[in-house]
Amino acid sequence: MEENKGYEAKSKGNTLTSVALFFFGAFGLVYSLVVMVRSGAYDTINFMWVFKELFLLYYCFVALHVAPQKVEFLENELVRITFLLGNSITIKQEIFKISRAKNVKKGWAGWLMFRGRSMYFTSETFPELEKYLIQ
């Protein structure tokens, strides 16, 4: 039986960017609510305001799922990708292909999109995954 291969994120730059985007969105949401409560402008609540706040909340949680923290290759041809909050997704190894993206630093960068989730990988965080890049 083959041992599971797991790779931890080596650089925390992508993680810190993801957390910064989360806090930026959360600050916008809280600031909007505080201004409305302090001014007493409850009549400004309409469909577009609710839509904007829900979209901002969705954006905050998507930001936490952009930077994977751990990639594990399981023995039954599956790949488990774990995120910042500890939740994970499991995909087939044949689907695990990273599309190349521009990287301003030396090395490679790429996106993996699966069922509505976009995950960002770089050579700084996961140098071992270069063989899964789509050329």
PDB file of C-alpha atoms in Angstrom:
ATOM      1  CA  MET A   1       0.000   0.000   0.000  1.00  0.00           C
ATOM      2  CA  GLU A   2       1.383   3.374  -1.007  1.00  0.00           C
ATOM      3  CA  GLU A   3       1.864   6.092   1.587  1.00  0.00           C
ATOM      4  CA  ASN A   4      -0.134   9.313   1.233  1.00  0.00           C
ATOM      5  CA  LYS A   5       1.883  12.288   0.000  1.00  0.00           C
ATOM      6  CA  GLY A   6       0.992  15.581   1.609  1.00  0.00           C
ATOM      7  CA  TYR A   7       2.380  19.040   0.944  1.00  0.00           C
ATOM      8  CA  GLU A   8       2.061  21.956   3.365  1.00  0.00           C
ATOM      9  CA  ALA A   9       2.131  25.569   2.180  1.00  0.00           C
ATOM     10  CA  LYS A  10       5.734  26.762   2.455  1.00  0.00           C
ATOM     11  CA  SER A  11       5.052  30.490   2.122  1.00  0.00           C
ATOM     12  CA  LYS A  12       2.308  32.319   3.972  1.00  0.00           C
ATOM     13  CA  GLY A  13       2.107  35.271   1.542  1.00  0.00           C
ATOM     14  CA  ASN A  14      -0.999  33.972  -0.226  1.00  0.00           C
ATOM     15  CA  THR A  15      -2.612  33.133   3.098  1.00  0.00           C
ATOM     16  CA  LEU A  16      -1.988  36.621   4.469  1.00  0.00           C
ATOM     17  CA  THR A  17      -3.429  38.167   1.302  1.00  0.00           C
ATOM     18  CA  SER A  18      -6.501  35.958   1.635  1.00  0.00           C
ATOM     19  CA  VAL A  19      -6.994  36.969   5.279  1.00  0.00           C
ATOM     20  CA  ALA A  20      -6.461  40.651   4.406  1.00  0.00           C
ATOM     21  CA  LEU A  21      -9.196  40.433   1.749  1.00  0.00           C
ATOM     22  CA  PHE A  22     -11.487  38.814   4.328  1.00  0.00           C
ATOM     23  CA  PHE A  23     -10.895  41.596   6.855  1.00  0.00           C
ATOM     24  CA  PHE A  24     -11.351  44.271   4.184  1.00  0.00           C
ATOM     25  CA  GLY A  25     -14.759  42.837   3.278  1.00  0.00           C
ATOM     26  CA  ALA A  26     -15.753  42.302   6.910  1.00  0.00           C
ATOM     27  CA  PHE A  27     -14.778  45.890   7.753  1.00  0.00           C
ATOM     28  CA  GLY A  28     -16.934  47.196   4.881  1.00  0.00           C
ATOM     29  CA  LEU A  29     -19.893  45.149   6.095  1.00  0.00           C
ATOM     30  CA  VAL A  30     -19.591  46.245   9.733  1.00  0.00           C
ATOM     31  CA  TYR A  31     -18.903  49.872   8.791  1.00  0.00           C
ATOM     32  CA  SER A  32     -22.028  49.956   6.614  1.00  0.00           C
ATOM     33  CA  LEU A  33     -24.153  48.596   9.455  1.00  0.00           C
ATOM     34  CA  VAL A  34     -22.662  50.965  12.077  1.00  0.00           C
ATOM     35  CA  VAL A  35     -23.232  54.035   9.893  1.00  0.00           C
ATOM     36  CA  MET A  36     -26.835  53.011   9.249  1.00  0.00           C
ATOM     37  CA  VAL A  37     -27.571  52.376  12.938  1.00  0.00           C
ATOM     38  CA  ARG A  38     -25.903  55.571  14.170  1.00  0.00           C
ATOM     39  CA  SER A  39     -27.694  57.745  11.617  1.00  0.00           C
ATOM     40  CA  GLY A  40     -31.041  56.022  12.054  1.00  0.00           C
ATOM     41  CA  ALA A  41     -31.413  55.635   8.292  1.00  0.00           C
ATOM     42  CA  TYR A  42     -33.321  52.369   8.387  1.00  0.00           C
ATOM     43  CA  ASP A  43     -35.411  53.483   5.420  1.00  0.00           C
ATOM     44  CA  THR A  44     -32.338  52.973   3.191  1.00  0.00           C
ATOM     45  CA  ILE A  45     -32.761  49.215   3.483  1.00  0.00           C
ATOM     46  CA  ASN A  46     -33.950  48.018   0.113  1.00  0.00           C
ATOM     47  CA  PHE A  47     -33.272  45.107  -2.207  1.00  0.00           C
ATOM     48  CA  MET A  48     -30.014  46.519  -3.572  1.00  0.00           C
ATOM     49  CA  TRP A  49     -28.646  47.249  -0.082  1.00  0.00           C
ATOM     50  CA  VAL A  50     -29.415  43.689   1.049  1.00  0.00           C
ATOM     51  CA  PHE A  51     -27.932  42.286  -2.185  1.00  0.00           C
ATOM     52  CA  LYS A  52     -24.747  44.336  -1.738  1.00  0.00           C
ATOM     53  CA  GLU A  53     -24.315  43.225   1.887  1.00  0.00           C
ATOM     54  CA  LEU A  54     -24.921  39.562   1.047  1.00  0.00           C
ATOM     55  CA  PHE A  55     -22.494  39.773  -1.857  1.00  0.00           C
ATOM     56  CA  LEU A  56     -19.893  41.349   0.438  1.00  0.00           C
ATOM     57  CA  LEU A  57     -20.406  38.572   2.972  1.00  0.00           C
ATOM     58  CA  TYR A  58     -20.032  35.958   0.224  1.00  0.00           C
ATOM     59  CA  TYR A  59     -16.867  37.741  -0.992  1.00  0.00           C
ATOM     60  CA  CYS A  60     -15.397  37.555   2.522  1.00  0.00           C
ATOM     61  CA  PHE A  61     -15.803  33.785   2.725  1.00  0.00           C
ATOM     62  CA  VAL A  62     -14.608  33.197  -0.840  1.00  0.00           C
ATOM     63  CA  ALA A  63     -11.456  35.142   0.009  1.00  0.00           C
ATOM     64  CA  LEU A  64     -10.654  32.604   2.727  1.00  0.00           C
ATOM     65  CA  HIS A  65     -10.803  29.758   0.187  1.00  0.00           C
ATOM     66  CA  VAL A  66      -8.451  31.198  -2.422  1.00  0.00           C
ATOM     67  CA  ALA A  67      -5.217  30.069  -0.740  1.00  0.00           C
ATOM     68  CA  PRO A  68      -5.002  26.336  -0.024  1.00  0.00           C
ATOM     69  CA  GLN A  69      -3.001  25.324   3.052  1.00  0.00           C
ATOM     70  CA  LYS A  70      -2.409  21.648   2.386  1.00  0.00           C
ATOM     71  CA  VAL A  71      -2.562  19.295  -0.597  1.00  0.00           C
ATOM     72  CA  GLU A  72      -2.688  15.538   0.026  1.00  0.00           C
ATOM     73  CA  PHE A  73      -2.490  12.824  -2.610  1.00  0.00           C
ATOM     74  CA  LEU A  74      -4.460   9.847  -1.327  1.00  0.00           C
ATOM     75  CA  GLU A  75      -3.811   6.236  -2.350  1.00  0.00           C
ATOM     76  CA  ASN A  76      -7.100   5.829  -4.223  1.00  0.00           C
ATOM     77  CA  GLU A  77      -6.309   8.394  -6.967  1.00  0.00           C
ATOM     78  CA  LEU A  78      -7.856  11.303  -5.054  1.00  0.00           C
ATOM     79  CA  VAL A  79      -6.482  14.688  -4.029  1.00  0.00           C
ATOM     80  CA  ARG A  80      -7.647  16.429  -0.837  1.00  0.00           C
ATOM     81  CA  ILE A  81      -7.146  20.200  -0.667  1.00  0.00           C
ATOM     82  CA  THR A  82      -7.462  21.765   2.794  1.00  0.00           C
ATOM     83  CA  PHE A  83      -8.170  25.468   3.313  1.00  0.00           C
ATOM     84  CA  LEU A  84      -7.594  28.047   6.033  1.00  0.00           C
ATOM     85  CA  LEU A  85     -10.689  27.239   8.098  1.00  0.00           C
ATOM     86  CA  GLY A  86      -9.908  23.517   8.085  1.00  0.00           C
ATOM     87  CA  ASN A  87     -12.529  22.547   5.541  1.00  0.00           C
ATOM     88  CA  SER A  88     -11.425  20.567   2.518  1.00  0.00           C
ATOM     89  CA  ILE A  89     -12.540  19.311  -0.869  1.00  0.00           C
ATOM     90  CA  THR A  90     -11.587  16.019  -2.492  1.00  0.00           C
ATOM     91  CA  ILE A  91     -11.201  15.722  -6.254  1.00  0.00           C
ATOM     92  CA  LYS A  92      -9.968  13.033  -8.629  1.00  0.00           C
ATOM     93  CA  GLN A  93      -6.285  13.165  -9.428  1.00  0.00           C
ATOM     94  CA  GLU A  94      -6.955  13.263 -13.186  1.00  0.00           C
ATOM     95  CA  ILE A  95      -8.907  16.531 -12.712  1.00  0.00           C
ATOM     96  CA  PHE A  96      -6.110  18.098 -10.636  1.00  0.00           C
ATOM     97  CA  LYS A  97      -4.591  20.261 -13.378  1.00  0.00           C
ATOM     98  CA  ILE A  98      -3.358  23.779 -12.633  1.00  0.00           C
ATOM     99  CA  SER A  99      -3.730  26.357 -15.414  1.00  0.00           C
ATOM    100  CA  ARG A 100      -0.743  28.648 -15.773  1.00  0.00           C
ATOM    101  CA  ALA A 101      -1.114  32.286 -14.729  1.00  0.00           C
ATOM    102  CA  LYS A 102       1.237  35.253 -14.722  1.00  0.00           C
ATOM    103  CA  ASN A 103       3.630  35.485 -11.811  1.00  0.00           C
ATOM    104  CA  VAL A 104       5.502  38.729 -11.217  1.00  0.00           C
ATOM    105  CA  LYS A 105       8.135  36.910  -9.202  1.00  0.00           C
ATOM    106  CA  LYS A 106      10.366  34.189 -10.575  1.00  0.00           C
ATOM    107  CA  GLY A 107       8.733  30.796 -10.687  1.00  0.00           C
ATOM    108  CA  TRP A 108       5.286  29.665 -11.691  1.00  0.00           C
ATOM    109  CA  ALA A 109       1.736  30.452 -10.628  1.00  0.00           C
ATOM    110  CA  GLY A 110      -1.581  28.923 -11.536  1.00  0.00           C
ATOM    111  CA  TRP A 111      -5.270  28.529 -10.823  1.00  0.00           C
ATOM    112  CA  LEU A 112      -7.259  25.381 -10.192  1.00  0.00           C
ATOM    113  CA  MET A 113     -10.991  25.817 -10.694  1.00  0.00           C
ATOM    114  CA  PHE A 114     -13.319  23.091  -9.507  1.00  0.00           C
ATOM    115  CA  ARG A 115     -17.078  23.275  -8.928  1.00  0.00           C
ATOM    116  CA  GLY A 116     -17.181  27.021  -8.491  1.00  0.00           C
ATOM    117  CA  ARG A 117     -14.046  27.237  -6.348  1.00  0.00           C
ATOM    118  CA  SER A 118     -10.901  28.959  -7.515  1.00  0.00           C
ATOM    119  CA  MET A 119      -7.660  28.018  -5.801  1.00  0.00           C
ATOM    120  CA  TYR A 120      -4.371  29.821  -6.351  1.00  0.00           C
ATOM    121  CA  PHE A 121      -1.046  27.977  -6.308  1.00  0.00           C
ATOM    122  CA  THR A 122       2.466  29.427  -6.683  1.00  0.00           C
ATOM    123  CA  SER A 123       5.980  28.027  -6.777  1.00  0.00           C
ATOM    124  CA  GLU A 124       6.642  29.715  -3.430  1.00  0.00           C
ATOM    125  CA  THR A 125       3.852  27.919  -1.593  1.00  0.00           C
ATOM    126  CA  PHE A 126       3.833  24.528  -3.321  1.00  0.00           C
ATOM    127  CA  PRO A 127       7.020  24.022  -5.399  1.00  0.00           C
ATOM    128  CA  GLU A 128       6.312  20.275  -5.637  1.00  0.00           C
ATOM    129  CA  LEU A 129       3.160  20.771  -7.728  1.00  0.00           C
ATOM    130  CA  GLU A 130       4.890  22.123 -10.835  1.00  0.00           C
ATOM    131  CA  LYS A 131       4.374  18.797 -12.643  1.00  0.00           C
ATOM    132  CA  TYR A 132       0.583  19.354 -12.507  1.00  0.00           C
ATOM    133  CA  LEU A 133       0.718  22.606 -14.538  1.00  0.00           C
ATOM    134  CA  ILE A 134      -1.051  22.646 -17.894  1.00  0.00           C
ATOM    135  CA  GLN A 135       1.545  23.657 -20.458  1.00  0.00           C
TER     136      GLN A 135
END
